[in-house]
Amino acid sequence: MKRCVTIGFCLLSFVTACWAQDITKLERIGSVVSFTKSDTGLLFNCADKSQVQLTVLAPDLVRVRASFARALPARDHSWSIAKTDWPATKWSVSETPEGVLLITDELETLVRRAPLLIEFRDAKTHTLINADEQPMAYDAKGVFKEMLFDQRGTFVAAAKKLGFDEHFYGLGEKAARLDKRRSSFVNWNSDTPGYLEGRDPIYQTIPFYTGLEDGRAYGIFFDNSYRSYFDFGKSSQKRAWFGAEGGELNYYFFYGPSLKKILNRYADLTGHMPLPPIWALGNQQSRWSYYPDTMVERVVSEYRKHDLPLDVLHLDIDYMQGYRVFTWDTQRFTNPKALTEKLAGQGVKLVTIVDPGVKYQPASKNAAVITSTTPELELQEPRYYVFEQGLQNSFFQKRENGDLFIPRVWPGESVFVDFTLPAARNWWGSLHRAYTDNGVGGIWNDMNEPSDFVDQSGKNQLDVVSYDEGEKSTHAKNRNVFALLMARATYEGLERLRPNQRPYIITRAGYAGIQRYSTMWTGDSNSTWDALALNIPMFTSLGLSGEPFVGSDVGGFMGRGNGDLLTRSYQVSFLAPFCRNHKVIDGYDQEPWRFGKYYEDIIRKYLKLRYQLLPFLYTTLEEAHRSGVPLFRPLLLNYQDDPNTYNIDDEFMIGDDLLVAPILKPDLTGRLVYLPPGRWYDYWSNKSYAGGTMISVEAPLETVPMFVRAGSIIPTAPAMNYIGEKPLDPLTFNVYPDEKGAATATLYEDDGLTPAYTQSGFRRTTVAVRRAGIGYIVTVSTPQGTYQPASRKFNFVVKSSGPSRSVIGPDKGSEQTFRIN
Ligand code: MIG
């Protein structure tokens, strides 16, 4: 059996790896015969009855929508778009011999008439940014039919000229390196335990990428939830193309030229990540599974005994009654509420896993009706309240013939909710009272590709119908948005249940827009050095795809790790937004102390440092929320004009200021580090270096090479074992002056827990340092926002390789200056 499964897996990955569509065989859209102008854009009519619509959303954002051999349908619905009410943008149209030109202040979109080819140019310099390599096309004759997941679909595709030196980034969660040039990918949310580099697809679908050439970037978001394909110059050196097995050719074109600006626009379009509770930035620990309650308490007390920071502990699937979601096994967890209260006393929150599979459990006719107001604590034999409620209300997915769809997941035979139904989302959200009433802090959504043990390819779900806003569409269209809608139901439910608290959700699968509802982790990675090395391109690529809150199982999930690997893994993840050690059920224990004191001491150093850096991390997290620019960044995001950075994915930056170059191989005690232009301080020695070059650094196991950008100020707090254990007093501003002796920073703070920050409940303090004679003058601006922290001291420390100089004084909450002599 096990062998069959393994062979099946290999076969599956082989089959998915060798798709090769020749898109030149598709039917091309007809030539333009006429066009009409509306307030928001242009509509082109083509010789073959096709239509193409260009919609101006912003000066740097134009939507392209095409229908083939028919008029555009009136229905225009997407689960991922957050903003549809764009303010009117100034634009004009002109007809030239080349074609029809739609011009905004930043972008020119040229539609050539015959053949119909679209080109995007910089409005100021008229430089070409991106051009169709062949007209948009569709599979009129069914030449791709055989390879379609659902043969009722019609393949649609767009092809772009491939730049000689064009680089490609983003595309969400891919087990691949940072620059996606010369590779191709498929999007089809898939449960892929133990995936290796190159395995594709894996859990998530974010059909958004950016192209970068000559320092100029553009973005394309192909908003199509069908199984989709992206080829960045793999099948041909002539073109990069994207397509899908159904749905519309519908994409958004973003023009930068800066990547940060594109990410900002993408967040406007698909939604900004809300701030999670601040303790989500704390250290987290998980295991498949911690139970019973005494085991949970033991893990927490071990953490405290070992003086290791911990904010969150995860309960995997064994806390439930026979894997029934929204229930507690009260043999294992006698009193969940008492447990969460006890843990709260130690500064720890519980996160419980919630899978989409609801146990299929028809009740026998004469079984007593459940009347309890806390059904989650009642025995679910012979009635399981969640199944009964869902069934009564027809919330579960059905096949086209009307039968319930019954996949097999952890509870055995199960059912899935049709999350496209608003009433079902509402119900699912409200079910979370089974957790919130018992003091649970957050929700972990797993298996939401959705995974089905009967058949992981999705073929068993082919004829499953979803309501889909009345369209009643099938799995081919809905699979990739399943997790998005489940997370939405969860998020909205938590918001209703606890209106004054920020929801905290983590998810495995997702689609573009998932950042509005959930944070994510990269699924079942391996406890190997290769998997560790993949962390950086995966985290940074997710960040470049609009998902800032990312992380992976620290130490790796599958297989046997060791102390060196775990330590190096913490040296990557101690600055990742999501920092959680997690391990498979039959794996080896890997909590920080499991490999002995030598490793534990090093891990403690980094976990403590994470908590010290909390003011800095939280400030960069808020920037990600506000601007869409992720905190965990590839170097190229900060140094887009420096081609040396375009392929670097064994280093990363946190915000604008901190550069980290971890060791990603066993037995290495040093490495080369590329420092971008500017000056850099070694974090450990404060020695300064000129950038724009490679340097060689020592990195024994206790050291991760870290550099701070000259001109920056890193705010830090006292070390602590959980967030809120101590006041942020003193708040230290670590000043790294540039060559002129100047440095600046902004510190962002709020209450960390409530949605008040979305109004004015925050505090933004700007600090500027300049050299004055032999000393420095520090100016603190009057803070913005209404949030009032408790009274505290500011401590300013000017770093240098010699002794540091400092001054300490009260934060008066108004403009003030300090002198450092
Ligand atoms: O089929 O809940 O990725 O983190 O421990 C495996 C058990 C189901 C997969 C998740 C993993 C979790 C595990 N889950």
Short mmCIF file of N, CA and C and ligand atoms in Angstrom, two decimals, residues 288 316-317 353 410 444 446-447 453 508 521 523-524 553 557 580 582, ligand 1:
data_model
loop_
_atom_site.label_atom_id
_atom_site.label_comp_id
_atom_site.label_asym_id
_atom_site.label_seq_id
_atom_site.Cartn_x
_atom_site.Cartn_y
_atom_site.Cartn_z
N TRP A 288 2.28 17.83 15.94
CA TRP A 288 1.16 16.95 15.63
C TRP A 288 1.30 15.73 16.54
N ASP A 316 -2.94 20.61 17.28
CA ASP A 316 -3.18 19.92 16.02
C ASP A 316 -4.41 19.00 16.19
N ILE A 317 -4.71 18.20 15.19
CA ILE A 317 -6.01 17.51 15.07
C ILE A 317 -6.45 16.61 16.23
N ILE A 353 -6.42 23.91 15.36
CA ILE A 353 -6.53 23.59 13.94
C ILE A 353 -8.01 23.36 13.60
N TRP A 410 -9.46 13.33 7.53
CA TRP A 410 -9.12 12.78 8.85
C TRP A 410 -10.29 12.10 9.56
N TRP A 444 -6.21 27.83 12.92
CA TRP A 444 -5.25 27.31 11.96
C TRP A 444 -6.02 26.48 10.94
N ASP A 446 -6.05 24.07 7.84
CA ASP A 446 -5.18 23.11 7.15
C ASP A 446 -6.03 22.34 6.14
N MET A 447 -5.42 21.57 5.27
CA MET A 447 -6.13 20.63 4.38
C MET A 447 -7.13 21.32 3.44
N PHE A 453 -8.30 12.36 0.54
CA PHE A 453 -7.49 11.14 0.50
C PHE A 453 -7.93 10.19 -0.62
N ARG A 508 -3.02 27.10 5.03
CA ARG A 508 -2.05 26.42 4.16
C ARG A 508 -2.31 26.75 2.70
N TRP A 521 1.54 29.62 6.24
CA TRP A 521 2.83 28.93 6.37
C TRP A 521 2.98 27.98 5.19
N GLY A 523 3.49 24.85 4.67
CA GLY A 523 3.10 23.44 4.63
C GLY A 523 4.18 22.47 5.07
N ASP A 524 4.07 21.26 4.55
CA ASP A 524 4.89 20.15 5.05
C ASP A 524 6.27 20.10 4.42
N ASP A 553 7.60 25.74 8.96
CA ASP A 553 7.86 24.97 10.17
C ASP A 553 9.35 25.05 10.50
N PHE A 557 9.35 19.94 8.89
CA PHE A 557 8.23 19.12 9.37
C PHE A 557 8.52 17.64 9.29
N ARG A 580 7.34 29.52 13.93
CA ARG A 580 6.73 28.39 14.64
C ARG A 580 7.47 27.10 14.35
N HIS A 582 7.40 23.26 14.31
CA HIS A 582 6.30 22.28 14.20
C HIS A 582 6.88 20.97 13.68
O1 MIG B 1 -2.53 15.11 6.54
O2 MIG B 1 -3.02 17.96 11.04
O3 MIG B 1 0.45 20.58 6.99
O4 MIG B 1 1.08 20.88 9.69
O5 MIG B 1 0.47 18.73 11.40
C1 MIG B 1 -1.72 15.89 7.36
C2 MIG B 1 -1.91 17.16 10.80
C3 MIG B 1 -2.52 16.96 8.01
C4 MIG B 1 -0.90 18.68 7.51
C5 MIG B 1 -0.31 19.96 8.01
C6 MIG B 1 0.52 19.69 9.22
C7 MIG B 1 -0.33 19.05 10.30
C8 MIG B 1 -1.00 17.78 9.75
N1 MIG B 1 -1.71 18.07 8.53
#
